[in-house]
């Protein structure tokens, strides 16, 4: 996920370089130009791919001048003012190759305040000899979008395009440089390695409803504005000044802010993340025979280091009738809400609610080895391990949160063992066991205190230590390829069962009164188990048919009370989670299927559908509320080869114009601004309605690309 604060369970690689960002381990797929992707490998249950590969790994192999030549220009547009296009160029000259692509997209969005822009540049300079190959690769990308969060159902029932509050924008930038190489050092040994530098920047601006009220009569601040003051007293060891800083809002001159009734207070919350990552890996592979048996041995190591900085702050504002939140930094006195005439305080003073500024560094080291021995011409044994070491250091820069300053170390050896048996070319039986671990991210480590919830995404505050997550994964199944099946087509299939048990899983817990704040906790254990079935039938080049089904039983394996203040069934803000309760937002059943067919040699069309069963709202870990409804979405594609070089294409998304939600959580009911209020605490993110796009692609300088789906995706 690209969202800070969402637990990450995948290690994602681009040309062998890990692209999980340093601070929150997030992955930003929108920063990768899709036309430059050659293939995608999805690997499950293999700890060799490193730290945080709890759910597996994704390796994205990009194009280069040796694998793609010619020039291609494409442009398209359609619904919601979308315009987009790209240029792609590849060339080989003797031992050298060059590949370049650049693309851009602009879209005003289908919801209010929902524009998006993307710009990406990617280049690869390659050199290849008889026994070696090297590539120097550069990437620069920027994306911007607004209003992507959930909206109260009270609003979307009136207008599906409605959002909750604005501004709500995220701007992400990345620049990277990497060097990859491979050398055959003998007929049976080869050596491969890479080195990289990556710079990342993300700024998030979010307007939020504020839970502000008159300070309690039991405090000495009666008559002034407080944040969630319920007459609390300082806890043992907490000074009166610390108590004041936590609950009293401070103006521009550190003055108390007088309380005024009927004021729809809000905040503009801002976070800024910067990181510089660097590192590399080295791997040796051998294909000698052992005791006369074919054997493949791989040994390698990796180093990933990063320096990061993070800042966050909240500014007091007022919620306008259109749900925008505004401030006036030039006038610290009272004004009026536009259209209402109600007095409010105009101030740009920062709030005394966990502002943060932190710097730190990460160091991840890995050492791994695997060996696959063909015991017979049908039976193969694979065994291996990976040693992971993580060193995470954070230093508070404000002086207000000394507990943020700390150093954490995590170490674990993860084993892997598996067997495959080839009954015949069309049937292969497999089984495996593996272990994995996920070190808490700097974000999670610095946001684990329920008394000091973090601004998400995310302030860093007090720092009770979190434990690392460890996983045990079991898989068994069968797969194969039938090369001549029905009219000479090839049938590829797979069916398997899996189970992953996680110990000390980390989950995000909400706090009362502010949806933008939360904290992280370890829970004893969770489980994800299920069945996967997939099949793909190809008659080259005329027909492709595929279908995939997954049954996923994701449950909590403990009994515990958790905070969920906006859950309608919460008791004083708490819910009881019981062993066997479903993990929210994970549907039990998922189906993805589709086909592509050549009506004529030049005209191809396709249809694909994804269907998901119902799932529980985030914050409903006790499974007491109604679920997000089941849904399906269907998309239509077509393309026509007008000439050898010119192709026109079309795309219709959400063909049946279904109205459905992909995400749901809860908000605090009550008045917001003007006559607006929330009665139903449910909030959802609705999917885009029916949208139509069309465009053209012109290719020259090389043979046209065959009319086949791309990029190639392989799953192991």
Tab-separated table of N, CA and C in Angstrom, residues 292-350:
chain	number	residue	atom	x	y	z
A	292	UNK	N	26.826	-36.734	-8.667
A	292	UNK	CA	26.273	-37.083	-9.961
A	292	UNK	C	24.873	-36.578	-10.201
A	293	UNK	N	24.322	-35.811	-9.241
A	293	UNK	CA	22.957	-35.317	-9.358
A	293	UNK	C	22.950	-33.837	-9.725
A	294	UNK	N	22.033	-33.400	-10.597
A	294	UNK	CA	21.942	-31.966	-10.923
A	294	UNK	C	21.646	-31.146	-9.667
A	295	UNK	N	22.321	-30.007	-9.536
A	295	UNK	CA	22.182	-29.193	-8.324
A	295	UNK	C	22.338	-27.715	-8.677
A	296	UNK	N	21.522	-26.880	-8.030
A	296	UNK	CA	21.637	-25.429	-8.179
A	296	UNK	C	21.817	-24.817	-6.797
A	297	UNK	N	22.913	-24.109	-6.613
A	297	UNK	CA	23.239	-23.490	-5.322
A	297	UNK	C	23.357	-21.983	-5.506
A	298	UNK	N	22.709	-21.232	-4.615
A	298	UNK	CA	22.739	-19.774	-4.673
A	298	UNK	C	23.101	-19.244	-3.294
A	299	UNK	N	24.036	-18.304	-3.238
A	299	UNK	CA	24.400	-17.651	-1.989
A	299	UNK	C	24.548	-16.163	-2.262
A	300	UNK	N	24.094	-15.359	-1.317
A	300	UNK	CA	24.170	-13.916	-1.546
A	300	UNK	C	23.952	-13.122	-0.279
A	301	UNK	N	24.083	-11.838	-0.427
A	301	UNK	CA	23.875	-10.931	0.697
A	301	UNK	C	23.419	-9.573	0.192
A	302	UNK	N	22.819	-8.795	1.079
A	302	UNK	CA	22.321	-7.473	0.699
A	302	UNK	C	22.520	-6.490	1.834
A	303	UNK	N	22.668	-5.225	1.464
A	303	UNK	CA	22.769	-4.115	2.404
A	303	UNK	C	21.819	-3.028	1.922
A	304	UNK	N	20.911	-2.599	2.799
A	304	UNK	CA	20.009	-1.493	2.493
A	304	UNK	C	20.056	-0.517	3.655
A	305	UNK	N	20.466	0.705	3.363
A	305	UNK	CA	20.582	1.732	4.397
A	305	UNK	C	19.841	2.978	3.946
A	306	UNK	N	19.396	3.768	4.903
A	306	UNK	CA	18.673	4.994	4.568
A	306	UNK	C	18.754	5.985	5.720
A	307	UNK	N	18.761	7.252	5.363
A	307	UNK	CA	18.597	8.348	6.312
A	307	UNK	C	17.254	8.996	6.019
A	308	UNK	N	16.499	9.321	7.057
A	308	UNK	CA	15.174	9.883	6.841
A	308	UNK	C	14.921	11.029	7.805
A	309	UNK	N	13.990	11.874	7.417
A	309	UNK	CA	13.492	12.925	8.300
A	309	UNK	C	11.984	12.990	8.141
A	310	UNK	N	11.320	13.373	9.220
A	310	UNK	CA	9.870	13.431	9.215
A	310	UNK	C	9.411	14.600	10.073
A	311	UNK	N	8.456	15.368	9.532
A	311	UNK	CA	7.883	16.487	10.274
A	311	UNK	C	6.369	16.445	10.134
A	312	UNK	N	5.684	16.827	11.193
A	312	UNK	CA	4.238	16.944	11.108
A	312	UNK	C	3.767	18.064	12.023
A	313	UNK	N	2.640	18.653	11.672
A	313	UNK	CA	2.071	19.724	12.486
A	313	UNK	C	0.582	19.834	12.191
A	314	UNK	N	-0.139	20.454	13.127
A	314	UNK	CA	-1.563	20.719	12.965
A	314	UNK	C	-1.810	22.211	13.128
A	315	UNK	N	-2.635	22.759	12.253
A	315	UNK	CA	-2.991	24.172	12.317
A	315	UNK	C	-4.493	24.294	12.559
A	316	UNK	N	-4.858	25.131	13.532
A	316	UNK	CA	-6.266	25.317	13.862
A	316	UNK	C	-6.965	26.081	12.750
A	317	UNK	N	-8.137	25.598	12.362
A	317	UNK	CA	-8.909	26.268	11.324
A	317	UNK	C	-10.390	26.128	11.599
A	318	UNK	N	-11.182	26.512	10.633
A	318	UNK	CA	-12.631	26.431	10.750
A	318	UNK	C	-13.171	25.653	9.563
A	319	UNK	N	-14.207	24.852	9.818
A	319	UNK	CA	-14.829	24.067	8.760
A	319	UNK	C	-15.928	24.907	8.121
A	320	UNK	N	-15.781	25.206	6.856
A	320	UNK	CA	-16.761	25.996	6.125
A	320	UNK	C	-17.944	25.127	5.696
A	321	UNK	N	-19.049	25.744	5.296
A	321	UNK	CA	-20.228	24.960	4.887
A	321	UNK	C	-19.961	23.989	3.750
A	322	UNK	N	-18.964	24.266	2.897
A	322	UNK	CA	-18.630	23.332	1.820
A	322	UNK	C	-17.613	22.277	2.262
A	323	UNK	N	-17.357	22.194	3.568
A	323	UNK	CA	-16.452	21.235	4.195
A	323	UNK	C	-14.985	21.497	3.887
A	324	UNK	N	-14.666	22.672	3.364
A	324	UNK	CA	-13.268	23.053	3.269
A	324	UNK	C	-12.841	23.649	4.602
A	325	UNK	N	-11.588	23.469	4.934
A	325	UNK	CA	-11.045	24.000	6.183
A	325	UNK	C	-10.045	25.088	5.826
A	326	UNK	N	-10.233	26.271	6.417
A	326	UNK	CA	-9.406	27.416	6.071
A	326	UNK	C	-8.824	28.049	7.324
A	327	UNK	N	-7.698	28.734	7.117
A	327	UNK	CA	-7.041	29.509	8.166
A	327	UNK	C	-6.609	30.829	7.562
A	328	UNK	N	-6.325	31.786	8.416
A	328	UNK	CA	-5.816	33.077	7.966
A	328	UNK	C	-4.585	33.411	8.799
A	329	UNK	N	-3.396	33.177	8.291
A	329	UNK	CA	-2.192	33.390	9.095
A	329	UNK	C	-1.904	34.858	9.394
A	330	UNK	N	-2.613	35.776	8.751
A	330	UNK	CA	-2.319	37.199	8.944
A	330	UNK	C	-3.227	37.875	9.967
A	331	UNK	N	-4.213	37.160	10.468
A	331	UNK	CA	-5.162	37.795	11.380
A	331	UNK	C	-5.443	36.877	12.562
A	332	UNK	N	-4.856	37.170	13.733
A	332	UNK	CA	-5.045	36.297	14.889
A	332	UNK	C	-6.305	36.609	15.672
A	333	UNK	N	-7.210	37.383	15.084
A	333	UNK	CA	-8.405	37.769	15.825
A	333	UNK	C	-9.625	37.056	15.261
A	334	UNK	N	-10.770	37.382	15.794
A	334	UNK	CA	-11.996	36.701	15.403
A	334	UNK	C	-12.539	37.255	14.092
A	335	UNK	N	-13.075	36.354	13.280
A	335	UNK	CA	-13.757	36.741	12.061
A	335	UNK	C	-15.098	36.041	12.028
A	336	UNK	N	-15.622	35.806	10.847
A	336	UNK	CA	-16.905	35.119	10.735
A	336	UNK	C	-16.793	34.001	9.716
A	337	UNK	N	-17.550	32.965	9.946
A	337	UNK	CA	-17.616	31.876	8.980
A	337	UNK	C	-18.390	32.366	7.767
A	338	UNK	N	-17.839	32.247	6.565
A	338	UNK	CA	-18.542	32.734	5.379
A	338	UNK	C	-19.937	32.151	5.266
A	339	UNK	N	-20.937	33.041	5.141
A	339	UNK	CA	-22.310	32.602	4.955
A	339	UNK	C	-23.061	32.314	6.231
A	340	UNK	N	-22.341	32.281	7.383
A	340	UNK	CA	-23.020	31.955	8.636
A	340	UNK	C	-23.011	33.114	9.629
A	341	UNK	N	-21.986	33.965	9.545
A	341	UNK	CA	-21.896	35.078	10.475
A	341	UNK	C	-21.517	34.660	11.884
A	342	UNK	N	-21.016	33.456	12.051
A	342	UNK	CA	-20.645	32.974	13.373
A	342	UNK	C	-19.187	33.322	13.655
A	343	UNK	N	-18.890	33.845	14.833
A	343	UNK	CA	-17.503	34.208	15.117
A	343	UNK	C	-16.619	32.970	15.273
A	344	UNK	N	-15.379	33.089	14.819
A	344	UNK	CA	-14.416	32.018	15.049
A	344	UNK	C	-13.031	32.645	15.129
A	345	UNK	N	-12.086	31.896	15.637
A	345	UNK	CA	-10.729	32.394	15.784
A	345	UNK	C	-9.934	32.103	14.522
A	346	UNK	N	-9.428	33.120	13.899
A	346	UNK	CA	-8.545	32.938	12.751
A	346	UNK	C	-7.116	32.902	13.264
A	347	UNK	N	-6.460	31.787	13.105
A	347	UNK	CA	-5.091	31.669	13.592
A	347	UNK	C	-4.371	30.584	12.809
A	348	UNK	N	-3.103	30.773	12.628
A	348	UNK	CA	-2.287	29.736	12.014
A	348	UNK	C	-1.345	29.146	13.046
A	349	UNK	N	-1.649	29.380	14.309
A	349	UNK	CA	-0.787	28.857	15.358
A	349	UNK	C	-0.819	27.343	15.391
A	350	UNK	N	0.337	26.728	15.603
A	350	UNK	CA	0.391	25.278	15.708
A	350	UNK	C	-0.287	24.825	16.994
